[in-house]
PDB file of C-alpha atoms and ligand atoms in Angstrom:
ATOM      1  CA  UNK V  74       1.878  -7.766  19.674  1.00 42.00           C
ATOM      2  CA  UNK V  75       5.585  -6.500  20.651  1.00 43.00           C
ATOM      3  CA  UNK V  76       7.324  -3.518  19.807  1.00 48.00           C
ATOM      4  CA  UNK V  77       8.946  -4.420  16.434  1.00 53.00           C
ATOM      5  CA  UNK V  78       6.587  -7.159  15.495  1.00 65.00           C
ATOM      6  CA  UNK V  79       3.556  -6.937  14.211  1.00 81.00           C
ATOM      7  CA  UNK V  80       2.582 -10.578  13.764  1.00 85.00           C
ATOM      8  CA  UNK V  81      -0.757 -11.430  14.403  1.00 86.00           C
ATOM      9  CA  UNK V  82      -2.825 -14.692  14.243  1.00 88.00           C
ATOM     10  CA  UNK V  83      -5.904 -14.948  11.942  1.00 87.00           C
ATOM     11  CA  UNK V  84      -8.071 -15.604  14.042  1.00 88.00           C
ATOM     12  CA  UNK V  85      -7.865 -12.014  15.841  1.00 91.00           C
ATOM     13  CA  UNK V  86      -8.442 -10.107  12.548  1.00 94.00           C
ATOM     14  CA  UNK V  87     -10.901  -7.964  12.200  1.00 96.00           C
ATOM     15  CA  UNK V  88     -12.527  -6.926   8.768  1.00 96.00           C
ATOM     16  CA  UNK V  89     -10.758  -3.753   7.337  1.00 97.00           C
ATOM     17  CA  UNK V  90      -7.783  -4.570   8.708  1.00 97.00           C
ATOM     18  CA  UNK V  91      -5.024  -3.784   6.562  1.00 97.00           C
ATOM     19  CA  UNK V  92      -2.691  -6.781   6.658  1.00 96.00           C
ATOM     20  CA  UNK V  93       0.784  -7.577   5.583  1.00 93.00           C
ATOM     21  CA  UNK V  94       3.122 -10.276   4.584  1.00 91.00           C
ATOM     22  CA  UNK V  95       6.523 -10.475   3.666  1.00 85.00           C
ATOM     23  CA  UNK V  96       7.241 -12.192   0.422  1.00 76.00           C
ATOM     24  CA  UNK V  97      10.790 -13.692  -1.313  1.00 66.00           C
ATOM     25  CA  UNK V  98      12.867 -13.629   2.268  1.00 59.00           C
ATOM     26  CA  UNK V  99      11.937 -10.591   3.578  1.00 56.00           C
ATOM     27  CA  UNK V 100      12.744  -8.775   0.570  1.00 65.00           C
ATOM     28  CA  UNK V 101       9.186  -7.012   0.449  1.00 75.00           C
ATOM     29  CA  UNK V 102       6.180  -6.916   1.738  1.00 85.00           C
ATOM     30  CA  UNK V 103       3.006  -7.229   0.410  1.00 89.00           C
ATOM     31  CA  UNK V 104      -0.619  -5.389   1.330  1.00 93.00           C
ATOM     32  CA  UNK V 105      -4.021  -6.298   1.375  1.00 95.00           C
ATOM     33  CA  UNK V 106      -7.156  -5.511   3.202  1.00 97.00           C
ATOM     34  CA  UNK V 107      -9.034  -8.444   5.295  1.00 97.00           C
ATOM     35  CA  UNK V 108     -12.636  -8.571   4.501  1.00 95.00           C
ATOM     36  CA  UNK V 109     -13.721 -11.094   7.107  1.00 93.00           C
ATOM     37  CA  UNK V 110     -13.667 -15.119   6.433  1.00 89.00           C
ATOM     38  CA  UNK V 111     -10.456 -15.662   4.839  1.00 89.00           C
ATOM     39  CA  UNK V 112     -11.088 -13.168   2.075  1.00 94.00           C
ATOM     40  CA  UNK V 113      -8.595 -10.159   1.007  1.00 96.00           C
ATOM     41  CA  UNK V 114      -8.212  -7.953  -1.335  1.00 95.00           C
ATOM     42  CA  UNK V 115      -5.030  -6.747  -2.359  1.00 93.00           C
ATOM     43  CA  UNK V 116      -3.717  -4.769  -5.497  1.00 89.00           C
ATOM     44  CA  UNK V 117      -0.715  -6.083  -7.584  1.00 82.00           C
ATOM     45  CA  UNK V 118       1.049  -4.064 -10.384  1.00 67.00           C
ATOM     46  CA  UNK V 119      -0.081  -5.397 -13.774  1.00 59.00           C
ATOM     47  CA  UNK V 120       3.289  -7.341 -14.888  1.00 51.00           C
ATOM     48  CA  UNK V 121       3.073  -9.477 -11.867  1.00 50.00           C
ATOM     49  CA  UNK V 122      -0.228 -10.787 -13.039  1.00 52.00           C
ATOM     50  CA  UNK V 123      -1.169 -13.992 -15.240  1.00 52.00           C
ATOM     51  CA  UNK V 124      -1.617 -12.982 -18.994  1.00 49.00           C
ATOM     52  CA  UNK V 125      -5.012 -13.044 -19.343  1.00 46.00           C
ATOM     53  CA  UNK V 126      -5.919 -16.448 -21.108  1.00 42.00           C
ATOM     54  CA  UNK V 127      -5.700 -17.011 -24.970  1.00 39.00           C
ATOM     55  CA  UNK V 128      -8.828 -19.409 -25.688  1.00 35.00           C
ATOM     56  CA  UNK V 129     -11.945 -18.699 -23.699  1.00 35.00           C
ATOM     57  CA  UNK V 130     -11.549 -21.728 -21.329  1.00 36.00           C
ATOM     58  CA  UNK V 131     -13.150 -20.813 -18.453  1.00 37.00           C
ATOM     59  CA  UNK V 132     -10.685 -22.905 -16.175  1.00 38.00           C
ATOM     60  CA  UNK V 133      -8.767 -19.909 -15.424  1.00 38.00           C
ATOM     61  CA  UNK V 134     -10.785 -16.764 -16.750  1.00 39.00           C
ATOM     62  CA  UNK V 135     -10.088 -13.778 -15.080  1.00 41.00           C
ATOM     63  CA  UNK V 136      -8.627 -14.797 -12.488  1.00 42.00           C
ATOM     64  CA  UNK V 137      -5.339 -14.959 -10.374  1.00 46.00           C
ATOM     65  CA  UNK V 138      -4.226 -17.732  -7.742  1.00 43.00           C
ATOM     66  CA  UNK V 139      -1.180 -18.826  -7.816  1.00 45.00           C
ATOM     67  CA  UNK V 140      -0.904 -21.993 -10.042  1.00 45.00           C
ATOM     68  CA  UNK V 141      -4.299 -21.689 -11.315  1.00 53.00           C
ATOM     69  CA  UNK V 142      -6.964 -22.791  -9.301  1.00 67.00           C
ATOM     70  CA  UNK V 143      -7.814 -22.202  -5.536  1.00 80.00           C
ATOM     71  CA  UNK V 144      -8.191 -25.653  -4.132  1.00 78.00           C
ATOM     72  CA  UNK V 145     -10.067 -23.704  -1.121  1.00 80.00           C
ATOM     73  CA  UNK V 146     -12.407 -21.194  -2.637  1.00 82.00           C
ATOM     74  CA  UNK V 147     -13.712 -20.600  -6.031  1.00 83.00           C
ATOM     75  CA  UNK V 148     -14.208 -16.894  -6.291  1.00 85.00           C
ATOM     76  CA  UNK V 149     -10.400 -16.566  -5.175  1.00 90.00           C
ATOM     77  CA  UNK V 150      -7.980 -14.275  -8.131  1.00 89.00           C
ATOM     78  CA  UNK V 151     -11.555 -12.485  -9.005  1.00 90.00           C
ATOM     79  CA  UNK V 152     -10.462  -9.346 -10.307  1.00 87.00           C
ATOM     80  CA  UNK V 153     -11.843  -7.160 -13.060  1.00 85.00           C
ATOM     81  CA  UNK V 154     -10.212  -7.138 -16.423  1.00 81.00           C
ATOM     82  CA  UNK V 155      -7.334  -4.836 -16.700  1.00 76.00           C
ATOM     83  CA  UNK V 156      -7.593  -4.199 -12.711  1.00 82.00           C
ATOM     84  CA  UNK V 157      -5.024  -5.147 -10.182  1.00 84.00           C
ATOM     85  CA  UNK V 158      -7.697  -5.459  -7.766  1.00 90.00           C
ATOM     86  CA  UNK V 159      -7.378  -8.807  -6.503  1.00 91.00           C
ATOM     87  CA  UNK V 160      -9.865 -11.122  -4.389  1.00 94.00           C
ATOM     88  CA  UNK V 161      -8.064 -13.969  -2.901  1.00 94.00           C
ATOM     89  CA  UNK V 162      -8.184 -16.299  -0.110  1.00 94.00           C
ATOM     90  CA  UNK V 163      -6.128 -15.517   3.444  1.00 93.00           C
ATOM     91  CA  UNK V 164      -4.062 -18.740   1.967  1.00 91.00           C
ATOM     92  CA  UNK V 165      -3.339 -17.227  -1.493  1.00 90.00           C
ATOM     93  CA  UNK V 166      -2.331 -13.495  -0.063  1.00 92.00           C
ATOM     94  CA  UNK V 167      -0.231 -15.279   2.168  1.00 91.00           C
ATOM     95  CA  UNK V 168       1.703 -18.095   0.257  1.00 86.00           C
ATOM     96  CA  UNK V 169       2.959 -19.762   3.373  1.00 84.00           C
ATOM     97  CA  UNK V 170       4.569 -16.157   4.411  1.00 88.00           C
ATOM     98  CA  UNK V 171       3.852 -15.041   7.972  1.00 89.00           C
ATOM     99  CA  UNK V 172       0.777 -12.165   8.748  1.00 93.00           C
ATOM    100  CA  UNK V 173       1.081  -9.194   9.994  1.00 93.00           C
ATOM    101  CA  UNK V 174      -1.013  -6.330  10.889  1.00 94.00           C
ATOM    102  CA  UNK V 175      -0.505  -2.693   9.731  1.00 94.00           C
ATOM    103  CA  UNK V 176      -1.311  -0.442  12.781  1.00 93.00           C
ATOM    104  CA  UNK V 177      -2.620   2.989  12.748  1.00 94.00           C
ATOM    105  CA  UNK V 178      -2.830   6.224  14.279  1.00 92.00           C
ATOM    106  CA  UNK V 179       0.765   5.401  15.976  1.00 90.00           C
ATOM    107  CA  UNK V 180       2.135   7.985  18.120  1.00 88.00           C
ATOM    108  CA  UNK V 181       5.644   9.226  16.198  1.00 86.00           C
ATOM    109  CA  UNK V 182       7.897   8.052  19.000  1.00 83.00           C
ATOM    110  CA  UNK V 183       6.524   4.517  18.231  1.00 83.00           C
ATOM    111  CA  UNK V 184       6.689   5.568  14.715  1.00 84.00           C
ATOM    112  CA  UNK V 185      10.555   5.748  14.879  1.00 81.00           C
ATOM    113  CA  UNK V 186      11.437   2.926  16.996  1.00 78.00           C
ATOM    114  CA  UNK V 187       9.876   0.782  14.125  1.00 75.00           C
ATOM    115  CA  UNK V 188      12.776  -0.824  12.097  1.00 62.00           C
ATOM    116  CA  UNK V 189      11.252  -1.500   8.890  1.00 65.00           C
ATOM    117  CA  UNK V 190       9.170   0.923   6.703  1.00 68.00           C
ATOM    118  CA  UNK V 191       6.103  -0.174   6.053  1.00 74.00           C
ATOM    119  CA  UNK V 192       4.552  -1.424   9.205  1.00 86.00           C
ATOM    120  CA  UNK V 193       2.551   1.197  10.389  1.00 89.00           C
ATOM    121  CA  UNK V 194       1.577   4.515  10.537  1.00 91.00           C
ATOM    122  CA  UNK V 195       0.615   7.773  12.346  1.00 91.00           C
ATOM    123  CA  UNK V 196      -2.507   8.563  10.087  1.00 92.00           C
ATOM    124  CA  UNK V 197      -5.673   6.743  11.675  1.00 93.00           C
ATOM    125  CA  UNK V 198      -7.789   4.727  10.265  1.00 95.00           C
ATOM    126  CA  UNK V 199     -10.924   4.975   9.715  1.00 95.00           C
ATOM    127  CA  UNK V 200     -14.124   3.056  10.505  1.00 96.00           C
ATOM    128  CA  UNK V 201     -14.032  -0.686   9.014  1.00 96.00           C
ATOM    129  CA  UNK V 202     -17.461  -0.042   7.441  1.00 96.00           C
ATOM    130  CA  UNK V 203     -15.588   2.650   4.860  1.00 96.00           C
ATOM    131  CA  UNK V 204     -12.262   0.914   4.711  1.00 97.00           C
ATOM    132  CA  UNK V 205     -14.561  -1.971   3.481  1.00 97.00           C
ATOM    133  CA  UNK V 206     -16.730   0.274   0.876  1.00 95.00           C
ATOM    134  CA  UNK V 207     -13.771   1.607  -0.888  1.00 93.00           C
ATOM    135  CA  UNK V 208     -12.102  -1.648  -0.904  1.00 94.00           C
ATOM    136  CA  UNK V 209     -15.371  -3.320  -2.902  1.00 94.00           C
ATOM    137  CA  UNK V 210     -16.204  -0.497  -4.719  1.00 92.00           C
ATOM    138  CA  UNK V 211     -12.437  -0.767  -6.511  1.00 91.00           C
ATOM    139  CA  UNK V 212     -12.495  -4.615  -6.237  1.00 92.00           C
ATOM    140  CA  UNK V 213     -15.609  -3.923  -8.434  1.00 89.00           C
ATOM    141  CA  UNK V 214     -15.355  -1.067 -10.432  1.00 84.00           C
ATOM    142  CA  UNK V 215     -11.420  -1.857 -11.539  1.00 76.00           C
ATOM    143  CA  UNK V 216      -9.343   0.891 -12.297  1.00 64.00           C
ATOM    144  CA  UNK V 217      -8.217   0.047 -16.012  1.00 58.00           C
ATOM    145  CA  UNK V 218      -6.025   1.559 -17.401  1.00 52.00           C
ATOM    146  CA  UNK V 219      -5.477   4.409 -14.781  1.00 54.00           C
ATOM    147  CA  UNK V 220      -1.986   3.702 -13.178  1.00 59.00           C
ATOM    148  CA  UNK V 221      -2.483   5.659  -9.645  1.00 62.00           C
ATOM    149  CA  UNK V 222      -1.253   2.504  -7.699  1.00 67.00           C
ATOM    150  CA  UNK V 223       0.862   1.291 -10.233  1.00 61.00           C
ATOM    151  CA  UNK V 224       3.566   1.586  -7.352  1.00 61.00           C
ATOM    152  CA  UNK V 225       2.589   0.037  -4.626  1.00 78.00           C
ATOM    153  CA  UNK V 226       0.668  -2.613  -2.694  1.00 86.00           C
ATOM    154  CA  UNK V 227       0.788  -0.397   0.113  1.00 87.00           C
ATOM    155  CA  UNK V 228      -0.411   3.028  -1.683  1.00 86.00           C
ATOM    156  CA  UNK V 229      -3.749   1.173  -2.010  1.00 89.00           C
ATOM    157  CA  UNK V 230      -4.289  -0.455   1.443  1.00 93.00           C
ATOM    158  CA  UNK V 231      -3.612   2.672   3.346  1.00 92.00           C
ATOM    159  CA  UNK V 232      -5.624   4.416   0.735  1.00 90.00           C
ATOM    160  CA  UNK V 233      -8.389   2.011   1.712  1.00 94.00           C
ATOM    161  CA  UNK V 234      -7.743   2.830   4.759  1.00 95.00           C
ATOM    162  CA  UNK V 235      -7.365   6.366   5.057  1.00 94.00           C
ATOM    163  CA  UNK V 236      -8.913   7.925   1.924  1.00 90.00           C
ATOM    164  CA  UNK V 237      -6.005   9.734   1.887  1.00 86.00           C
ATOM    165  CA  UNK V 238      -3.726   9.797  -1.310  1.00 77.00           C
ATOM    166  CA  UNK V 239      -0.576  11.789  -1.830  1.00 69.00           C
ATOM    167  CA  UNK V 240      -0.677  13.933  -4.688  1.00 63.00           C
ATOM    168  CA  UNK V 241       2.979  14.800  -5.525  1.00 55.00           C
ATOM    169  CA  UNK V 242       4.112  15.490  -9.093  1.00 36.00           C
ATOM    170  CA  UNK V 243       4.224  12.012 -10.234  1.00 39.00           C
ATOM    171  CA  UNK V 244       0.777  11.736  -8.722  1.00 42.00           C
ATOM    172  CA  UNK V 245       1.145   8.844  -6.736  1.00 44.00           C
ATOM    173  CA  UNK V 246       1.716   8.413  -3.091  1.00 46.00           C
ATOM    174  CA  UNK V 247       5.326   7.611  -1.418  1.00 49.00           C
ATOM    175  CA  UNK V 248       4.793   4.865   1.210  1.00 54.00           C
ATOM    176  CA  UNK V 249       7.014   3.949   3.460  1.00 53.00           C
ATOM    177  CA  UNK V 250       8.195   0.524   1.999  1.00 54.00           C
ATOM    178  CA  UNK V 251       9.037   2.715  -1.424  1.00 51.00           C
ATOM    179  CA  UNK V 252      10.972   5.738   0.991  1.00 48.00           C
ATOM    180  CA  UNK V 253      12.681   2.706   2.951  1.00 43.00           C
ATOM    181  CA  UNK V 254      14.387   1.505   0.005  1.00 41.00           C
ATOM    182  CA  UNK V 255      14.720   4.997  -2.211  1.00 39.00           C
ATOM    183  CA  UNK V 256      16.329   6.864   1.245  1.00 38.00           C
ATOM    184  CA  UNK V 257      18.620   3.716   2.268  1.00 39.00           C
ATOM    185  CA  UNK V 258      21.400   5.179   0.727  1.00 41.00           C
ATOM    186  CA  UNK V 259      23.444   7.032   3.222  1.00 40.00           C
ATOM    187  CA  UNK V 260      24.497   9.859   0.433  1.00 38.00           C
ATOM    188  CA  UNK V 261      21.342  10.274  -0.906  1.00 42.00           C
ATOM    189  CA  UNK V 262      20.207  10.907   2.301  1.00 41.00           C
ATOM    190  CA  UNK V 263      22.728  13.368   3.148  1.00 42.00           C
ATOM    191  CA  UNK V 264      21.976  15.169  -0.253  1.00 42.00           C
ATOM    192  CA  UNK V 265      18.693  15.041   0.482  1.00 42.00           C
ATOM    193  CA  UNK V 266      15.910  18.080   1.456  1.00 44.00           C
ATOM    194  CA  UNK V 267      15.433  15.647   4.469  1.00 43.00           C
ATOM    195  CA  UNK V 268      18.380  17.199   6.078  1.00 42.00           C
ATOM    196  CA  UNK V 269      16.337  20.303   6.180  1.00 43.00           C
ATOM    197  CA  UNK V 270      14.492  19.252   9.152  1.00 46.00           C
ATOM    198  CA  UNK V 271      17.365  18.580  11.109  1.00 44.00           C
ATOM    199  CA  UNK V 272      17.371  21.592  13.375  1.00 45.00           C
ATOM    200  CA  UNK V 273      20.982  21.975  14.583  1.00 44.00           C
ATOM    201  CA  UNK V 274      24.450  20.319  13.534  1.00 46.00           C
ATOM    202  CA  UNK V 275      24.795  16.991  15.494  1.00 45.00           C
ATOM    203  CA  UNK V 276      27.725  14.303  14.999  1.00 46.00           C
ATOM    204  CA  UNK V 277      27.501  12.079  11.711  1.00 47.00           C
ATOM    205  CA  UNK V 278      27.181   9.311  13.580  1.00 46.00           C
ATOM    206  CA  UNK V 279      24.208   9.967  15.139  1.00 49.00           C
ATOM    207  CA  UNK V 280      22.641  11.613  12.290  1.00 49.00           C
ATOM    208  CA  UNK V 281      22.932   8.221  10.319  1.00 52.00           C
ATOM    209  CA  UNK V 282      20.305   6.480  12.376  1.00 54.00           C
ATOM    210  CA  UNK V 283      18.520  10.060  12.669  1.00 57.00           C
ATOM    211  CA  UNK V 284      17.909  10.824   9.101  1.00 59.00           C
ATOM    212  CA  UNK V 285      16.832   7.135   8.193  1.00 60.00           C
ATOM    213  CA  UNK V 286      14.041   7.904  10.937  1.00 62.00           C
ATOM    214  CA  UNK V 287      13.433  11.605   9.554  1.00 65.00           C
ATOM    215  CA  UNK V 288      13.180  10.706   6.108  1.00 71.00           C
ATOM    216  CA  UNK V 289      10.258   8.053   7.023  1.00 72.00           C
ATOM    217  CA  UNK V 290       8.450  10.621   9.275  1.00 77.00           C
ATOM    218  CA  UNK V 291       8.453  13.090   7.199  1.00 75.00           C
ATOM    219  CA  UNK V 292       7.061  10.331   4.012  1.00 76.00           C
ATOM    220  CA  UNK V 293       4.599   9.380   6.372  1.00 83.00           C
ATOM    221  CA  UNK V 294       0.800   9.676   5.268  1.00 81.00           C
ATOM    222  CA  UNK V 295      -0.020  10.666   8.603  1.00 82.00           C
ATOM    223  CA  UNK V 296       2.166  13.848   8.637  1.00 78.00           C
ATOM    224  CA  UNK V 297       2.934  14.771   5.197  1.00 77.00           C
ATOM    225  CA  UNK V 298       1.059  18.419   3.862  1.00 73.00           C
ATOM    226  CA  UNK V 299       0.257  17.131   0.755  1.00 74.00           C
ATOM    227  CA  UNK V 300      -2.492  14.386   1.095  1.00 77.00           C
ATOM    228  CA  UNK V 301      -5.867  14.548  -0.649  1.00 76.00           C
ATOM    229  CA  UNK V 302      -8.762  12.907   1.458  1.00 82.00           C
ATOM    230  CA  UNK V 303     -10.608  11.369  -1.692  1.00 78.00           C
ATOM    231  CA  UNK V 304     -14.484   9.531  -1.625  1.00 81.00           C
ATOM    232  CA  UNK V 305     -13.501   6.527  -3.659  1.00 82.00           C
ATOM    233  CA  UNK V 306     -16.353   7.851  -5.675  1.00 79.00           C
ATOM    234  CA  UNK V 307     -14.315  10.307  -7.190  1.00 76.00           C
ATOM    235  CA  UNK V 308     -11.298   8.535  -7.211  1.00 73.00           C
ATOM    236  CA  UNK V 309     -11.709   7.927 -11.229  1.00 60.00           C
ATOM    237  CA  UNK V 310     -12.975  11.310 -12.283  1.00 56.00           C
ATOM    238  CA  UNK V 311      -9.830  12.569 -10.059  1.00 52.00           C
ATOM    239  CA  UNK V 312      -7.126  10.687 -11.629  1.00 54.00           C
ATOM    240  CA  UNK V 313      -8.716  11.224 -14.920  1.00 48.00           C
ATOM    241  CA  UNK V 314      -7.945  15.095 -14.133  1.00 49.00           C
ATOM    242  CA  UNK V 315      -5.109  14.337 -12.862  1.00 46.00           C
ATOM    243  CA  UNK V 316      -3.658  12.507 -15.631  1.00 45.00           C
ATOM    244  CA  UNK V 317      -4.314  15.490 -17.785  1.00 40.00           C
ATOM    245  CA  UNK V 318      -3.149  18.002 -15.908  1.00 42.00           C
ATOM    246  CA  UNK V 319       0.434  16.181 -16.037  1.00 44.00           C
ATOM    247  CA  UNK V 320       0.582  15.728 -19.165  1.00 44.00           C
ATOM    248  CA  UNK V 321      -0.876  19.338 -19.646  1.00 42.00           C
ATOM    249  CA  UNK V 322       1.980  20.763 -17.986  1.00 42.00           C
ATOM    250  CA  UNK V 323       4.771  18.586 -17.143  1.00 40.00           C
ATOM    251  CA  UNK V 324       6.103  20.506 -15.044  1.00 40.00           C
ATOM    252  CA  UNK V 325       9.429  19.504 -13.322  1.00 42.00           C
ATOM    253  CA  UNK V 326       9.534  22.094 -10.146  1.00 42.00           C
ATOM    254  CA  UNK V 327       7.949  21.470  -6.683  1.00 43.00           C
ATOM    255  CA  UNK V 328       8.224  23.103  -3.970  1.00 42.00           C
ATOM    256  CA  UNK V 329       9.613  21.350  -0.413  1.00 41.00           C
ATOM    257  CA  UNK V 330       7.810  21.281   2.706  1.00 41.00           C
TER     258      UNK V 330
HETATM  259 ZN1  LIG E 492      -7.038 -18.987  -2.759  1.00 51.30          ZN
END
């Protein structure tokens, strides 16, 4: 594995691993946790799944590959109704598209010499055993209607991963494919609390590159102030609380930091 690559080759997965490809040219990438075999589960946003079918032909039921049917394996697209928890096949998660392996526990220097958001992290992970129970328990139990990783891919494999969520006003977490494409721009950066952690006035130039590095530290699960550990257990009863307290109060101030 090199510096700014984290390709890896199927065979050296491990189950839990939280795994990565990128999808339409490198325009995003997309998460999943490996089970083991050439199973993964992976979340996907509602709109990007297939209407659920019209007649009760049970050629495509519930599920989700690609153009229908897995040729490989038959449980592949299982998903609850309603739930964009998705079982599919190493060959479906990938589409072709090269894999890649999300590291953890990263030290920050290594943090910031990676050029893309979203490959890796300073939070650790931990033991495959749990990354593997909350991964089935919300492959099985669905989330409905509950919108908590509405977002992102990512949000839910390094929740997996981590138990950790980010609870900031909108009540989802800020991964660092989302912060990598919100903090591109160099004025919003500039205008941004970011610039807060900058200790001492340096030359634009070099706080350019800086900031784009700050902005992901700081967005990272492993060092931000406001992640939740959650049991996965909870996770409903939590966002169900959640959910009411923001609607409760909709409140528009936060504090930074
Ligand atoms: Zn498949």
């Amino acid at each position: 594995m090199g510096l700014l690559t984290n390709k890896v080759e199927r065979e050296k997965l491990k189950p839990g691993d939280h795994i990565y490809t990128y999808r339409a040219v490198f325009a995003y990438s997309h998460h999943g946790i490996f089970l083991g075999g050439c199973k993964v589960i992976h979340f996907r946003p509602e709109q990007d799944l297939n209407p659920p079918p019209e007649s009760s032909s049970s050629s495509s039921g519930p599920y989700d590959s690609p153009e229908g049917l897995c040729p490989t394996s038959p449980d592949c697209g299982f998903r609850q109704p309603n739930s964009g928890v998705v079982l599919s096949c190493l060959d479906c998660f990938l589409k072709n598209g090269s894999l890649y392996l999300f590291e953890y526990g990263v030290s920050p220097s290594v943090f910031l010499t990676k050029v893309r958001g979203g490959t890796c992290t300073t939070a650790s992970s931990d033991p495959p055993e749990a990354v593997i129970h909350r991964t089935m328990y919300l492959l099985q139990n669905g989330f409905g209607n509950y919108d908590i990783f509405q977002n992102n891919c990512e949000d839910f494999a390094l929740y997996c991963k981590t138990g950790l969520l980010i609870m900031d006003k909108l009540g989802v977490g800020r991964s660092g494919q989302a912060s990598s494409v919100v903090g591109a721009p160099l004025a919003a950066l500039l205008s941004s609390p970011f610039k807060l952690l900058i200790p001492s006035p340096v030359g634009v130039a070099t706080v350019t590159a800086g900031m784009y590095c700050m902005s992901r530290y700081a967005t990272d699960i492993g060092v931000r102030s406001d992640v939740i550990k959650v049991a996965v257990e909870d996770l409903a009863l939590n966002l169900l609380d959640g959910k009411a307290l923001e609607q409760g109060e909709g409140s528009e101030t936060d504090t930074v930091g």
